[in-house]
Coordinates of C-alpha atoms and ligand atoms in Angstrom, one line a residue:
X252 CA 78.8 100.6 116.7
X253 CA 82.2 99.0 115.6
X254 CA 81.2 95.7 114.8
X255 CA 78.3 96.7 113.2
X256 CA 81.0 98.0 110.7
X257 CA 83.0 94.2 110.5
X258 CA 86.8 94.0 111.9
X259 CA 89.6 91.9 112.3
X260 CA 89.9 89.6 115.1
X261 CA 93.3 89.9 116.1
X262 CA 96.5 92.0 115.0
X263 CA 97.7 88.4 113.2
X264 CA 95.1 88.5 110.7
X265 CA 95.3 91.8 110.3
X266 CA 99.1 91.5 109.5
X267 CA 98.0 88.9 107.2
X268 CA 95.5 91.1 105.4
X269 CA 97.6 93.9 104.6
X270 CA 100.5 91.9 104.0
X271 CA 98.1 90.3 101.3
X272 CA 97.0 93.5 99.8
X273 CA 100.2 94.8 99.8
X274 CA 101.8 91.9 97.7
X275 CA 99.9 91.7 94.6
X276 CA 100.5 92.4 90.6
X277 CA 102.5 95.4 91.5
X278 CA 105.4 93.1 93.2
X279 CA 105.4 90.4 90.6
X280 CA 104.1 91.7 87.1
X281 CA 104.9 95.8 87.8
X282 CA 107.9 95.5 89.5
X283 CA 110.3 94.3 87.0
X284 CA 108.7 95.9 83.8
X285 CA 108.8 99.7 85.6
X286 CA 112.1 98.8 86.9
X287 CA 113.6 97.6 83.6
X288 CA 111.9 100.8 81.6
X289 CA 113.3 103.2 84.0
X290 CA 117.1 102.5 83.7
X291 CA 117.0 98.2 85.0
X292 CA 119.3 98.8 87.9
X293 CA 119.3 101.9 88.0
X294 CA 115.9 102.0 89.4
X295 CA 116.6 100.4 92.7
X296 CA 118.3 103.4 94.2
X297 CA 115.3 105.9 93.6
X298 CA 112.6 102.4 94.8
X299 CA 114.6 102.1 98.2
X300 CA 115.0 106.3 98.7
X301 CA 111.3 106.3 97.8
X302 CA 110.5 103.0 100.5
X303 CA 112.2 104.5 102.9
X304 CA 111.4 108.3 102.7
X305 CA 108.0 108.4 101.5
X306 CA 106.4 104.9 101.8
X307 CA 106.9 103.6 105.0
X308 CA 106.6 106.8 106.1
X309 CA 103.0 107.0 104.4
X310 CA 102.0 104.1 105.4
X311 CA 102.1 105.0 109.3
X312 CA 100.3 108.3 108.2
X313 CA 97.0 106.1 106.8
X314 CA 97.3 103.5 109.6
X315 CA 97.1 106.6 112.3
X316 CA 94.7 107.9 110.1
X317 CA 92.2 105.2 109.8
X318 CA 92.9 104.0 113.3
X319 CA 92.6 107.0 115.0
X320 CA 89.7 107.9 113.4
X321 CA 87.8 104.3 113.0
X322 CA 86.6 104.9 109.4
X323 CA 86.1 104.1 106.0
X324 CA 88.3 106.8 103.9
X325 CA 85.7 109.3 103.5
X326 CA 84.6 108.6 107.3
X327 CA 88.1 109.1 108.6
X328 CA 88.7 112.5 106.8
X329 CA 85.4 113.9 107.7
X330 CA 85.7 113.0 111.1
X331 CA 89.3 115.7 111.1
X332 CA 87.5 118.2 109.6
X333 CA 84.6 118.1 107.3
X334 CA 85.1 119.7 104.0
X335 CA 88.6 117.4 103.6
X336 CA 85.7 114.6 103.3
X337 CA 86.0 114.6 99.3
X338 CA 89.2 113.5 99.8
X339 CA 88.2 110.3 101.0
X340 CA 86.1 109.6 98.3
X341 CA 89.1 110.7 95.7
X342 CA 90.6 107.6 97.3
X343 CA 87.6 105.7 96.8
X344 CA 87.5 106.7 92.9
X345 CA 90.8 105.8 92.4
X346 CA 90.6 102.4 93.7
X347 CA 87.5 102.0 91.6
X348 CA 89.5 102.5 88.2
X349 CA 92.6 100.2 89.6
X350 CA 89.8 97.8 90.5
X351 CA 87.8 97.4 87.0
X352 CA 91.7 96.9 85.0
X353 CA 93.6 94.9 88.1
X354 CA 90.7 92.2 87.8
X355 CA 91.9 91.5 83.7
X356 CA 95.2 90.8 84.6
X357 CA 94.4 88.2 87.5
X358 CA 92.3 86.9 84.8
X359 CA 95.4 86.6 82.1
X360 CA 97.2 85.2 85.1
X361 CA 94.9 82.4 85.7
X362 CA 94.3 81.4 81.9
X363 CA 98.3 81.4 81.6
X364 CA 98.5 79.1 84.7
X365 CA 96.7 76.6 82.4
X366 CA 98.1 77.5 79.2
X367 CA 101.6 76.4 80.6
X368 CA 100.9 72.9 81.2
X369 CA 100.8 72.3 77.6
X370 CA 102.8 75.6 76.3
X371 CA 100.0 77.1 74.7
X372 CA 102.2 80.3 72.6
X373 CA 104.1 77.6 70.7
X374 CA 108.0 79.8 70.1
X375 CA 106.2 83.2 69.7
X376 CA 105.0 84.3 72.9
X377 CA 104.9 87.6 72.0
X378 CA 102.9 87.1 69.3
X379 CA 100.9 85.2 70.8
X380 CA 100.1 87.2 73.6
X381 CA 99.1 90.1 72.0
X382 CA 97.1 88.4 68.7
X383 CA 95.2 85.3 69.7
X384 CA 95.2 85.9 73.4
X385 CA 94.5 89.7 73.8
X386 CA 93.7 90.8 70.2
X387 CA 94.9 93.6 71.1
X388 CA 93.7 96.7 69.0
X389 CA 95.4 99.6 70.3
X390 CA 94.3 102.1 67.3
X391 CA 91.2 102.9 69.0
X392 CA 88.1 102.1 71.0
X393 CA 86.6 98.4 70.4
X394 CA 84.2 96.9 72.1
X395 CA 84.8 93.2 70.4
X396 CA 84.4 91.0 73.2
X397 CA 87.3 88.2 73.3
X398 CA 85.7 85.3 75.1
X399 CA 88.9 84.1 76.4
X400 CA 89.1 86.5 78.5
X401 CA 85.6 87.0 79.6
X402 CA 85.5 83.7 80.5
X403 CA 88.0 84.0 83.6
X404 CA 87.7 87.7 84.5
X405 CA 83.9 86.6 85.2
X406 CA 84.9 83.5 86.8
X407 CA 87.3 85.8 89.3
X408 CA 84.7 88.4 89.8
X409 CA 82.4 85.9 91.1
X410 CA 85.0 84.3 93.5
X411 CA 85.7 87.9 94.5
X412 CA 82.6 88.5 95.0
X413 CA 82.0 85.8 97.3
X414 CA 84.6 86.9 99.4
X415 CA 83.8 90.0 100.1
X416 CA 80.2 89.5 100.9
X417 CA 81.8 87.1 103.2
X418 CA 83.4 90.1 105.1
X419 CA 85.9 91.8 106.7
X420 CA 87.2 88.9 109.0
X421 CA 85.6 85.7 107.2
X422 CA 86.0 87.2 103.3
X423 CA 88.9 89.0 103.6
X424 CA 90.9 87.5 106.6
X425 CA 90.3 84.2 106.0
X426 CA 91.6 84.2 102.6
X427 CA 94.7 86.1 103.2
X428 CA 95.8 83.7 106.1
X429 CA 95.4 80.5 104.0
X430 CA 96.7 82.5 100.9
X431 CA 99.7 84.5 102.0
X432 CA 101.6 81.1 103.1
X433 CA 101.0 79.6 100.1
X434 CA 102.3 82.0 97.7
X435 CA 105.6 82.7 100.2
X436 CA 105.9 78.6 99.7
X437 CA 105.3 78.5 95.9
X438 CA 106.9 81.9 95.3
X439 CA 109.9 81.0 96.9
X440 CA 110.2 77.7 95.2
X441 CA 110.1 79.7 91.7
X442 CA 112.9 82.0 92.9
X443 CA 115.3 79.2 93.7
X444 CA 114.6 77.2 90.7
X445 CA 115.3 80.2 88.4
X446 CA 118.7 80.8 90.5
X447 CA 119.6 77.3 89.1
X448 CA 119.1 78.3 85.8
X449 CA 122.1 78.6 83.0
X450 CA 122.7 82.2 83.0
X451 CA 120.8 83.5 86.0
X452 CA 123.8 85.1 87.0
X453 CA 124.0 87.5 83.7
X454 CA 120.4 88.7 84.2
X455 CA 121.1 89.4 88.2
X456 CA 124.3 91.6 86.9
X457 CA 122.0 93.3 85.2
X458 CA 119.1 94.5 87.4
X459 CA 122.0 95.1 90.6
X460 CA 124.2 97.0 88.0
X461 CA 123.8 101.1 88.7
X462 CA 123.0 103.2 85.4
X463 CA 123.8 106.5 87.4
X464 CA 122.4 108.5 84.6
X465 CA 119.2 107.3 84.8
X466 CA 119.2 109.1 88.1
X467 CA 118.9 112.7 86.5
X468 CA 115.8 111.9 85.3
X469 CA 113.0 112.9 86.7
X470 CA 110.8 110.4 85.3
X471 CA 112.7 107.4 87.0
X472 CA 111.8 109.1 90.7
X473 CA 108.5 109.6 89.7
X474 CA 108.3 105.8 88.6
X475 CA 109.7 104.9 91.5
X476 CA 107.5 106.5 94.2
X477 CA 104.5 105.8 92.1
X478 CA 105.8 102.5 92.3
X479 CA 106.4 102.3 96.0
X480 CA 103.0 104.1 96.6
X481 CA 101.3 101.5 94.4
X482 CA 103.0 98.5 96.2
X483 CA 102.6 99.4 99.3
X484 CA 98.8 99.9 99.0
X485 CA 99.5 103.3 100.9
X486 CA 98.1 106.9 99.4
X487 CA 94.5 105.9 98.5
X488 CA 92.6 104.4 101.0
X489 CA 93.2 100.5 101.4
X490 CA 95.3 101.2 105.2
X491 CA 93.0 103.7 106.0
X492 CA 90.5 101.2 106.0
X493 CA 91.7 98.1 107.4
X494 CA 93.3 99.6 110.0
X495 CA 89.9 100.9 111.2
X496 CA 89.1 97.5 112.1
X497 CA 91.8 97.3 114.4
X498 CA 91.4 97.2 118.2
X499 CA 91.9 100.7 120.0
X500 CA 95.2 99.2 121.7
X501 CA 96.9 97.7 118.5
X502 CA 100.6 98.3 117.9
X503 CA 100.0 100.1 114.5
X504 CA 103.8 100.8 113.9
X505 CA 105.3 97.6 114.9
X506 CA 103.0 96.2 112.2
X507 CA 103.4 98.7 109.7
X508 CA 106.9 97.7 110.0
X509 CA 106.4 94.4 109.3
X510 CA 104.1 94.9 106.5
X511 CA 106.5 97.3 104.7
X512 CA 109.2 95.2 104.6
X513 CA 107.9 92.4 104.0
X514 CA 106.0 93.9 101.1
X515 CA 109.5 95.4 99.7
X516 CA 111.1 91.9 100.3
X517 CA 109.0 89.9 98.0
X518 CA 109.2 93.0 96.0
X519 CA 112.9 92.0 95.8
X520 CA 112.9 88.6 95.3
X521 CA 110.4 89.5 92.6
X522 CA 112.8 91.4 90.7
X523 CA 115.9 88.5 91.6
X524 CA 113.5 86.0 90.3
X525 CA 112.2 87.5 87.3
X526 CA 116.0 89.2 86.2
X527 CA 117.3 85.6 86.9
X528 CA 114.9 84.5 84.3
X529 CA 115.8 86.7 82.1
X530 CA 119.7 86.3 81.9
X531 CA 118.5 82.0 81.5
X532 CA 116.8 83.7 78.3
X533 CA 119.0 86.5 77.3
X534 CA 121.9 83.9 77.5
X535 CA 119.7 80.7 75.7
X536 CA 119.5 82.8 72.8
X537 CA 122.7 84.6 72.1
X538 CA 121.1 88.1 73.0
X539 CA 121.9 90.7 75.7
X540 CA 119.2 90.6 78.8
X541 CA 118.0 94.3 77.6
X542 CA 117.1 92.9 74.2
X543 CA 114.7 89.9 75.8
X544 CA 113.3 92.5 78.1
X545 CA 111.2 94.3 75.9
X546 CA 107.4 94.3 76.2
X547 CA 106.2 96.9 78.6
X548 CA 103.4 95.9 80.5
X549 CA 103.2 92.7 78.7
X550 CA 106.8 91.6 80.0
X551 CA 105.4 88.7 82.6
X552 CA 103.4 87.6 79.6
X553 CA 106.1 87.9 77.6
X554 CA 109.3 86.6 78.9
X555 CA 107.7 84.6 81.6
X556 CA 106.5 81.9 78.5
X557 CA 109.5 82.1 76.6
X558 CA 111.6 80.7 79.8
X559 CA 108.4 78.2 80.5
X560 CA 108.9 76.7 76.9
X561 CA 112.8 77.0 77.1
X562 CA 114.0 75.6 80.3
X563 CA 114.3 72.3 81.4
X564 CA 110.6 71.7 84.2
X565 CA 109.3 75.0 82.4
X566 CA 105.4 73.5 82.9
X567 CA 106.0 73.8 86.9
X568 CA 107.7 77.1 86.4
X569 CA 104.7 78.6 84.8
X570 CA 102.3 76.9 86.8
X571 CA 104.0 78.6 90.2
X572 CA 104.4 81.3 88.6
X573 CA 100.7 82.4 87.1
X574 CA 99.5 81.1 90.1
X575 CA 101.1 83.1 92.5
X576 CA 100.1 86.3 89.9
X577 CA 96.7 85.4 90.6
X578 CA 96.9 84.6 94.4
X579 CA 98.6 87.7 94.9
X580 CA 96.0 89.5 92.5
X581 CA 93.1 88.3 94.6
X582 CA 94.5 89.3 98.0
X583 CA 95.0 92.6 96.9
X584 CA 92.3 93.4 95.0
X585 CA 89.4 92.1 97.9
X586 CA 92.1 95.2 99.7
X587 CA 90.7 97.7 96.8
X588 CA 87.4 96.9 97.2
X589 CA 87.1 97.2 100.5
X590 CA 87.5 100.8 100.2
X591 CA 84.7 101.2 98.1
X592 CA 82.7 98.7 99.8
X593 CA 83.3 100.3 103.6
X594 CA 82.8 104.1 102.4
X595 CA 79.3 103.0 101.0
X596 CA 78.7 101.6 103.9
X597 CA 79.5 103.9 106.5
X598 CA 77.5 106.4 104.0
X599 CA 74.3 104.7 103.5
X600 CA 72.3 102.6 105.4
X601 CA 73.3 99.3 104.2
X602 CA 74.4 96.0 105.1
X603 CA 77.5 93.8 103.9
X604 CA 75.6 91.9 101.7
X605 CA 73.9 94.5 99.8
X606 CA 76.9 97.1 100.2
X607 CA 78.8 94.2 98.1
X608 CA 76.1 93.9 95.9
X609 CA 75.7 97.6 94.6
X610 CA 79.2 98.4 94.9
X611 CA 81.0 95.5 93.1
X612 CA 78.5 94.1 90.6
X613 CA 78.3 97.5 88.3
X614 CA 82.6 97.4 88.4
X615 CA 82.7 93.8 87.4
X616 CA 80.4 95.1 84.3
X617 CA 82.3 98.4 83.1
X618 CA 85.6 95.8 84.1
X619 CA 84.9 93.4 81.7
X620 CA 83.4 95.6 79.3
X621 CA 86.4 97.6 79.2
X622 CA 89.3 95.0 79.6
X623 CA 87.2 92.0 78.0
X624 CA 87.4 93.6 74.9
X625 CA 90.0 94.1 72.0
X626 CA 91.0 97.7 73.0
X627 CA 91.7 96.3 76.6
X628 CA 95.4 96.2 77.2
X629 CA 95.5 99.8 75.4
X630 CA 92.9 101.4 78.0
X631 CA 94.6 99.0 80.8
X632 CA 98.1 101.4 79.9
X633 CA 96.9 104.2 79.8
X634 CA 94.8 104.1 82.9
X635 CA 97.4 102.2 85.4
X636 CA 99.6 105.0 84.2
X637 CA 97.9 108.3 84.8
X638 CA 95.5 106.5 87.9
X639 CA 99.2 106.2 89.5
X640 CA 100.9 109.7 88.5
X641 CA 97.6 111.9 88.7
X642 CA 95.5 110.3 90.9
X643 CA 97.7 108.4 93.8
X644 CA 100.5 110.6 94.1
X645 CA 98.6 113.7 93.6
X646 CA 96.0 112.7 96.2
X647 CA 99.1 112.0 98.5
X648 CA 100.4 115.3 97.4
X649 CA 97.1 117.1 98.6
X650 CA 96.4 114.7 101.8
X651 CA 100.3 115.6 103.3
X652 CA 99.8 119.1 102.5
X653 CA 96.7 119.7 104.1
X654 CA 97.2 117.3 106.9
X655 CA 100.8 118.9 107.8
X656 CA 99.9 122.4 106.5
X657 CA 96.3 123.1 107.0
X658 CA 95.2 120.9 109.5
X659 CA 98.3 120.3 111.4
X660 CA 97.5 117.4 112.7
X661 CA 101.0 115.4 112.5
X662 CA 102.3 115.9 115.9
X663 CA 98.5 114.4 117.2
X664 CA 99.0 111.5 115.1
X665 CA 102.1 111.0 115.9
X666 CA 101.1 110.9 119.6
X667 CA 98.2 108.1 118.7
X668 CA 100.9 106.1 117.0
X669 CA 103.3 106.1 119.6
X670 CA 101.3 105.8 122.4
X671 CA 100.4 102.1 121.5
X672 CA 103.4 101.0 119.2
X673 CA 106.2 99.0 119.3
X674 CA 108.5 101.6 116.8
X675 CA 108.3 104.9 118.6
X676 CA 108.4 107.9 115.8
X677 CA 108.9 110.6 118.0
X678 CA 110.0 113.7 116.0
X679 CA 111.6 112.0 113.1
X680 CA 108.3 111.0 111.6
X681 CA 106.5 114.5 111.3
X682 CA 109.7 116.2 109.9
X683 CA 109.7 113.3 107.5
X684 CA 105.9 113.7 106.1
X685 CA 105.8 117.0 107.0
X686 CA 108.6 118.8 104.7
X687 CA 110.8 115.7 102.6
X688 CA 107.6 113.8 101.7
X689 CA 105.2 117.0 100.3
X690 CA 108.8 118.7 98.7
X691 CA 110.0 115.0 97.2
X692 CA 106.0 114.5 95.6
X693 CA 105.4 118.1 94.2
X694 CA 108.6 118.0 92.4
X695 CA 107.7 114.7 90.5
X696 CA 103.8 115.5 90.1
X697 CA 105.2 118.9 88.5
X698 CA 107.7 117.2 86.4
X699 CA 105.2 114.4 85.6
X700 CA 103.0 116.9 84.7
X701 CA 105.2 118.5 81.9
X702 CA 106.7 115.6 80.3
X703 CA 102.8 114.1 80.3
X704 CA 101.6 117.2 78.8
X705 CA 104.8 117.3 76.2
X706 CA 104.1 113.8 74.7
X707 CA 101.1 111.7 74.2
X708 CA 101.7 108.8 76.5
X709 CA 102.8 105.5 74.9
X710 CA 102.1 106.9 71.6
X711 CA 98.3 105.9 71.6
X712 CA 95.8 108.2 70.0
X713 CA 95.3 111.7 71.5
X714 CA 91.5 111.3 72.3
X715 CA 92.4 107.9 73.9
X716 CA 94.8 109.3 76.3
X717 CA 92.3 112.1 76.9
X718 CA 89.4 110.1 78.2
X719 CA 91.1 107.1 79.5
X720 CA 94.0 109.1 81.1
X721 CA 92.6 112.5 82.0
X722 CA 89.6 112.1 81.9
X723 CA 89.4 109.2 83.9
X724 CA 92.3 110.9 86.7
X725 CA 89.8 114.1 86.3
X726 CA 86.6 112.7 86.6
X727 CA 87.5 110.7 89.9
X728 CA 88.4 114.4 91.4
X729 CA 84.9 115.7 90.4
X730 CA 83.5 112.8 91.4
X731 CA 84.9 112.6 94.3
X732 CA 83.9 116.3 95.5
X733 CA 79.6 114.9 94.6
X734 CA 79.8 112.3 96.5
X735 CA 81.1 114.3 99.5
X736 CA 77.8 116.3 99.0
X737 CA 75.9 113.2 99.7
X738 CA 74.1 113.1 103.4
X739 CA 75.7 110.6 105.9
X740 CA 73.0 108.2 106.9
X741 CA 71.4 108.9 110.4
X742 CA 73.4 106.2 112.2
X743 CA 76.9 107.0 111.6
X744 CA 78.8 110.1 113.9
X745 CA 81.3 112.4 112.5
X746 CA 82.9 112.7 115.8
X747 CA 85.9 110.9 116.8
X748 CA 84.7 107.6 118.7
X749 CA 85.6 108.5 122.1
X750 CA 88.0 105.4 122.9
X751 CA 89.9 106.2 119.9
X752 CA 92.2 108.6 121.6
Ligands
LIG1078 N1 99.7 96.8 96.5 C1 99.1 96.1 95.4 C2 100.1 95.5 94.5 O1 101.3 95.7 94.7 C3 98.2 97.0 94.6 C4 97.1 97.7 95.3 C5 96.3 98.6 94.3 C6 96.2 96.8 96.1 O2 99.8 94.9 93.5

């Protein structure tokens, strides 16, 4: 029965709860460093085609999905047709990897909001960050623990932990409702302050300003849907699922609406507040905003102090600032494991507690042991990167192709959509998903592909690359495919529940 299962108790909270998981790292910490590697400005015309072709388009297709079909991922594919089950449990895989590295950078995020009250990095915050924060080795494989960062990420896997055995309306609901207000609030406040600073003006110039040519590469589109994909939470699961818990009679598409751009708003102002920072920095120190913006995936931990020690009130700066990174984080990552968490459950014969138990206490383990540890950021690139191009835009690539293609199923969900929403589709939306969306993601996983395959990614060492990056996008697709070979327990029906229609 349904509530066996959990649920949210009313379309606000469930708003709320995507909203949350949508918002996370990948607005505030992702965001501007992708952007600024893949041309600065330039970027913003692939993000918004990308938004607007592909992800709000996808994220109808997993809300008709998982409502329709009133399951966890695996649940929902299996009850369409059975062998597409493995499918399900890709998406599951996939949020496991995002899960054990998004965890270490809530847990930077929280050890930076204290280190800003007293400006911890001294002037080299680059230096800092990587040597006696991270010490980062990124020549190979170490397991050297570095207790100050197995301090916190244990300290959020218990509080994560907490809420999720709290569940799906009392864990996760509660703490997106109290939590999404108060990062808006504290956000917003960070954003206006760093319009007021000298120089804010330069660094806007510089994310709004077109680099045209950045538009012939390949590698900016697939950035940017990876991006958008990523942000949205769409493509692996995480709408599937909560909308599952919705009501048969919910408005899916009015609130897919609303979650989308709301999600690519704060994306935005994100990318206005951070660039605004940036022109404060570029301009305090006689240098051009691309020479401050260097740092990769570090950039928030980067630039962010430099500003904090710099500008006049930098302690409340980086005290709003890491602490929205980690309320964001936390929202979003109870959103990946929930996946995990509701697949197990609708597959074994378990209940929340337990389900929590087994599911998130062996991540928090290979997470800390993996991003605790000297070799941490190195493995953290290398997965986000190919967990994004070979594992969430290829699974979308495969789940529009054989929904539209093999199954055929668009114009039925299309139907279930529309017959309960506010935003009527009508014929737009299966064109959309059905041709532009599958055409638009094989040309970038094909291009991704080759230039991934040309050069070793980020320069790291080749057997690196090949377990953390292949092998780690691979092994989720054979995993994936076992699991789906696993017996549902007694209890659960592969039919579609009856009032679902
Ligand atoms: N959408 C989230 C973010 O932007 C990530 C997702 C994996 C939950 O950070």
């Amino acid at each position: 029965a349904p509530q066996k299962r959990g649920g949210f108790s009313s379309r606000k909270v469930f708003i709320f709860a995507a909203i949350g998981s949508a918002v996370g790292l990948g607005n505030i910490w992702r965001f501007p460093y992708v952007a600024y590697e893949n041309g600065g400005g330039a970027f913003l015309i692939p993000y918004l085609v990308a938004l607007f072709c592909a992800g709000i388009p996808f994220l109808y297709l997993d809300y008709a999905m998982g409502h329709r079909h009133g399951g966890s991922s695996p649940l929902t594919w299996a009850r369409m047709r059975r062998w597409t089950e493995s499918l399900g449990w890709w998406h599951v895989m996939i949020c496991v990897v995002i899960a054990a590295y998004y965890a270490a950078i809530i847990a930077w995020a929280a050890k930076y909001t204290i280190f800003s009250v007293d400006k911890a990095w001294g002037d080299d915050a680059e230096g800092f960050f990587f040597g006696d924060f991270l010490h980062a080795d990124t020549s190979g494989l170490s397991f050297d623990f570095v207790p100050g960062i197995l301090v916190p990420m244990v300290l959020i896997w218990i509080v994560v932990i907490a809420i999720m055995a709290a569940g799906v309306e009392k864990g996760i609901g509660l703490t997106s409702v109290i939590g999404i207000p108060v990062l808006v609030i504290a956000f917003g406040a960070l954003v206006v302050q760093a319009l007021f600073l000298d120089g804010a003006s330069v660094g806007l110039e510089a994310f709004f300003t077109p680099n045209w040519e950045a538009l012939t590469h390949a590698g900016v589109w697939a950035a940017a849907f990876g991006q958008i994909f990523f942000s949205l939470s769409v493509g692996f699961g995480i709408m599937i699922t909560y909308s599952s818990y919705m009501d048969r009679d919910t408005d899916m598409t009015g609130s897919g609406t609303v979650v989308g751009l709301a999600n690519s708003s704060f994306e935005l102002l994100a990318g206005i507040g951070v660039f605004a920072a940036l022109g404060f920095m570029a301009q305090a120190n006689g240098v051009t905003v691309d020479e401050v913006a260097s740092g990769g995936i570090g950039l928030a931990f980067i630039v962010f102090p430099t500003i904090i020690s710099q500008a006049p009130g930098g302690a409340v700066i980086g005290v709003l600032f890491f602490g929205s990174l980690v309320l964001a984080g936390v929202t979003s990552l109870v959103s990946i494991l929930e996946v995990i968490i509701s697949a197990v459950r609708d597959k074994m014969e378990l209940g929340r507690v337990a389900a929590t138990m087994v599911v998130t206490v062996p991540i928090a383990v290979v997470s800390v042991l993996f991003f605790a540890t000297a070799s941490g950021v190195a493995v953290l690139d290398i997965a986000d990167y190919f967990i994004n191009q070979f594992g969430i835009l290829f699974a979308a690539l495969v789940a529009v192709v054989v929904l539209a293609w093999v199954l055929r199923k668009l114009p039925l969900l299309q139907r279930h959509l529309d017959a309960r929403g506010s935003v009527k589709l009508r014929g737009w939306w299966p064109l959309l998903v059905g041709t532009v969306v599958p055409v638009a993601l094989g040309y970038i996983f094909v291009e991704s592909l080759k230039d991934t395959l040309d050069e070793t990614y980020g320069g790291y060492e080749t057997w690196m690359v090949g377990i953390f990056g292949w092998g780690v996008a691979g092994g989720a697709i054979v995993l994936a495919v076992l699991l789906a070979l696993m017996p549902w327990r007694k209890g659960t029906s592969l039919e579609v529940p009856a009032d679902r229609d």
